[in-house]
Amino acid sequence: MSTYDFVITTKRPSYRYINWTGQLMILLALIELGTGLTEWTNQKWTILVSMVSMILFWAYNRFNKQSTHQPYYRTSLFIAAIALYYLAGYPVWLAVLYVAAGFAEGLAKFPEEIGFNTDQVVFNTLPKKVYNWNEFSNVLIRDGVITIDFKNNRLFQKDLQEPVYASLEKEFNTYCQEQLRISAESGK
């Protein structure tokens, strides 16, 4: 496990459509399970507990107003997958769809972080991208935007998740310039 001198988190995009899709899938599962309450007499309590659990996890994520809270509906999607397959007897592909949607939501909402140490720069994405310092011509933060200029004329620019103090911005930029200088001198 590497340690990083600096870890930068870029601004998250709006996940409105991902959230709507997850909530719609939960609603459809609740409707199906609700109709099942009248048909499957031997599993009513289990279905009811599944439905209440889904609603509670949904409500917690939907109405949690913490500024840093990112809603994840995957727990409700996983409960729906289990309930639809094991309790309601729906086909396995439907359960797989709900499980895949839960994992896809987690992957889509994975925060994009960039770790900087003396050996390399790592983009914590899926898949993880690792670059050596000699692949960059410039790296800097200015006005809440990180800019990484690759030597192959590719440019990476993103807003930062949190505002950066001027002193930390200066420290980061000095650190990056030093790493670029060392990399250029050593040729690695």
Coordinates of C-alpha atoms in Angstrom, one line a residue:
M1 CA 0.0 0.0 0.0
S2 CA 1.5 3.3 -1.1
T3 CA 1.5 6.4 1.0
Y4 CA 0.9 9.8 -0.7
D5 CA 2.3 13.2 0.1
F6 CA -0.9 14.8 -1.4
V7 CA -4.3 13.3 -2.2
I8 CA -6.6 15.5 -4.3
T9 CA -10.3 14.8 -4.7
T10 CA -12.0 16.2 -7.8
K11 CA -15.5 17.5 -7.8
R12 CA -18.2 15.0 -8.1
P13 CA -20.7 15.3 -11.0
S14 CA -24.4 15.3 -10.5
Y15 CA -25.7 11.8 -10.0
R16 CA -29.3 12.7 -10.5
Y17 CA -30.0 10.2 -13.3
I18 CA -28.3 7.4 -11.5
N19 CA -30.3 8.2 -8.3
W20 CA -33.5 8.3 -10.3
T21 CA -32.8 5.0 -11.9
G22 CA -32.1 3.3 -8.6
Q23 CA -35.2 4.8 -7.0
L24 CA -37.3 3.7 -9.9
M25 CA -36.0 0.1 -9.6
I26 CA -36.7 0.2 -5.9
L27 CA -40.3 1.4 -6.5
L28 CA -40.9 -1.3 -9.1
A29 CA -39.6 -4.0 -6.7
L30 CA -41.9 -2.6 -3.9
I31 CA -44.9 -2.7 -6.2
E32 CA -44.1 -6.3 -7.3
L33 CA -43.5 -7.4 -3.7
G34 CA -46.7 -5.6 -2.6
T35 CA -48.8 -7.5 -5.0
G36 CA -47.1 -10.6 -3.8
L37 CA -48.4 -10.0 -0.3
T38 CA -51.9 -11.0 -1.5
E39 CA -50.7 -14.1 -3.4
W40 CA -47.9 -15.8 -1.4
T41 CA -49.4 -16.6 2.0
N42 CA -46.5 -18.6 3.5
Q43 CA -44.0 -15.7 3.1
K44 CA -45.9 -12.6 4.0
W45 CA -43.8 -11.6 7.0
T46 CA -40.6 -12.1 5.2
I47 CA -41.8 -10.1 2.2
L48 CA -43.1 -7.4 4.5
V49 CA -39.7 -7.2 6.4
S50 CA -37.9 -7.0 3.1
M51 CA -40.2 -4.2 1.9
V52 CA -39.8 -2.2 5.2
S53 CA -36.0 -2.6 5.0
M54 CA -35.9 -1.4 1.5
I55 CA -38.1 1.6 2.4
L56 CA -36.0 2.5 5.5
F57 CA -32.7 2.3 3.5
W58 CA -34.2 4.4 0.7
A59 CA -35.6 7.0 3.2
Y60 CA -32.3 7.3 5.0
N61 CA -30.5 8.0 1.7
R62 CA -33.2 10.2 0.2
F63 CA -33.8 12.5 3.2
N64 CA -30.3 12.7 4.8
K65 CA -29.5 16.4 4.4
Q66 CA -25.9 16.3 5.4
S67 CA -23.9 18.4 2.9
T68 CA -21.3 15.7 2.4
H69 CA -23.7 12.7 2.3
Q70 CA -23.8 11.0 -1.1
P71 CA -26.9 8.8 -1.3
Y72 CA -26.4 5.1 -2.2
Y73 CA -29.4 3.0 -3.0
R74 CA -27.5 -0.2 -3.5
T75 CA -28.5 -1.7 -0.2
S76 CA -32.2 -1.5 -1.1
L77 CA -31.3 -2.8 -4.6
F78 CA -29.6 -5.9 -3.0
I79 CA -32.5 -6.5 -0.7
A80 CA -34.8 -6.2 -3.7
A81 CA -32.7 -8.8 -5.6
I82 CA -32.9 -11.3 -2.8
A83 CA -36.6 -10.7 -2.1
L84 CA -37.6 -11.0 -5.8
Y85 CA -35.6 -14.1 -6.4
Y86 CA -35.9 -16.1 -3.2
L87 CA -39.3 -14.9 -1.9
A88 CA -41.3 -14.0 -4.9
G89 CA -39.8 -16.6 -7.3
Y90 CA -38.9 -14.3 -10.1
P91 CA -36.4 -15.4 -12.7
V92 CA -32.7 -15.3 -11.7
W93 CA -31.9 -12.7 -14.5
L94 CA -34.1 -10.1 -12.7
A95 CA -32.1 -10.7 -9.4
V96 CA -28.9 -10.4 -11.4
L97 CA -30.1 -7.1 -12.9
Y98 CA -30.7 -5.7 -9.5
V99 CA -27.4 -6.9 -8.1
A100 CA -25.6 -5.5 -11.2
A101 CA -27.4 -2.1 -10.7
G102 CA -26.3 -2.0 -7.1
F103 CA -22.6 -2.6 -8.0
A104 CA -22.8 -0.2 -11.0
E105 CA -24.1 2.5 -8.7
G106 CA -21.1 2.0 -6.4
L107 CA -18.7 2.1 -9.3
A108 CA -20.3 5.2 -10.9
K109 CA -20.2 7.1 -7.6
F110 CA -16.6 6.2 -6.8
P111 CA -14.8 9.4 -5.9
E112 CA -12.0 10.4 -8.2
E113 CA -8.9 10.9 -6.2
I114 CA -5.4 11.7 -7.4
G115 CA -2.5 10.6 -5.1
F116 CA 0.9 12.2 -5.4
N117 CA 4.1 10.8 -4.0
T118 CA 7.8 11.1 -5.0
D119 CA 7.6 8.0 -7.3
Q120 CA 4.4 8.4 -9.1
V121 CA 1.0 9.9 -9.6
V122 CA -2.0 7.6 -9.1
F123 CA -5.5 8.2 -10.4
N124 CA -7.8 6.3 -8.1
T125 CA -10.3 5.3 -10.7
L126 CA -11.5 2.0 -12.0
P127 CA -9.2 0.8 -13.4
K128 CA -6.5 2.5 -11.4
K129 CA -4.1 4.6 -13.6
V130 CA -0.5 5.0 -12.5
Y131 CA 1.9 7.6 -14.1
N132 CA 5.5 8.4 -13.5
W133 CA 6.5 12.0 -13.1
N134 CA 8.4 12.0 -16.4
E135 CA 5.1 11.6 -18.2
F136 CA 4.0 15.2 -17.2
S137 CA 5.2 18.6 -18.4
N138 CA 3.3 20.5 -15.7
V139 CA 1.1 19.9 -12.7
L140 CA -0.5 22.7 -10.7
I141 CA -3.5 23.8 -8.8
R142 CA -4.9 27.3 -9.4
D143 CA -8.2 28.9 -8.5
G144 CA -9.7 25.6 -7.3
V145 CA -8.8 23.7 -10.5
I146 CA -6.2 21.0 -10.8
T147 CA -4.4 20.9 -14.2
I148 CA -2.2 18.1 -15.3
D149 CA -0.4 18.6 -18.6
F150 CA 0.9 15.4 -20.1
K151 CA 3.9 15.4 -22.4
N152 CA 1.9 13.6 -25.1
N153 CA -0.3 16.8 -25.3
R154 CA -3.1 15.4 -23.3
L155 CA -4.6 17.8 -20.7
F156 CA -6.5 16.8 -17.5
Q157 CA -8.4 19.6 -15.8
K158 CA -11.0 19.3 -13.1
D159 CA -12.5 21.4 -10.3
L160 CA -11.6 20.3 -6.8
Q161 CA -14.2 19.0 -4.4
E162 CA -13.0 21.4 -1.6
P163 CA -11.6 24.9 -1.7
V164 CA -7.8 25.0 -1.2
Y165 CA -6.0 27.6 1.0
A166 CA -3.4 29.7 -0.9
S167 CA -0.6 28.4 1.4
L168 CA -1.5 24.7 0.6
E169 CA -1.9 25.5 -3.1
K170 CA 1.6 27.1 -3.1
E171 CA 3.0 24.1 -1.2
F172 CA 1.5 21.6 -3.6
N173 CA 2.6 23.5 -6.7
T174 CA 6.2 23.8 -5.3
Y175 CA 6.2 20.0 -4.5
C176 CA 5.0 19.2 -8.1
Q177 CA 7.6 21.5 -9.7
E178 CA 10.3 19.8 -7.6
Q179 CA 9.2 16.3 -8.6
L180 CA 9.1 17.3 -12.2
R181 CA 12.6 18.8 -11.9
I182 CA 14.0 15.7 -10.2
S183 CA 12.3 13.5 -12.9
A184 CA 13.8 15.6 -15.7
E185 CA 17.3 15.4 -14.2
S186 CA 17.2 11.7 -13.5
G187 CA 15.6 10.8 -16.8
K188 CA 13.1 8.4 -15.3

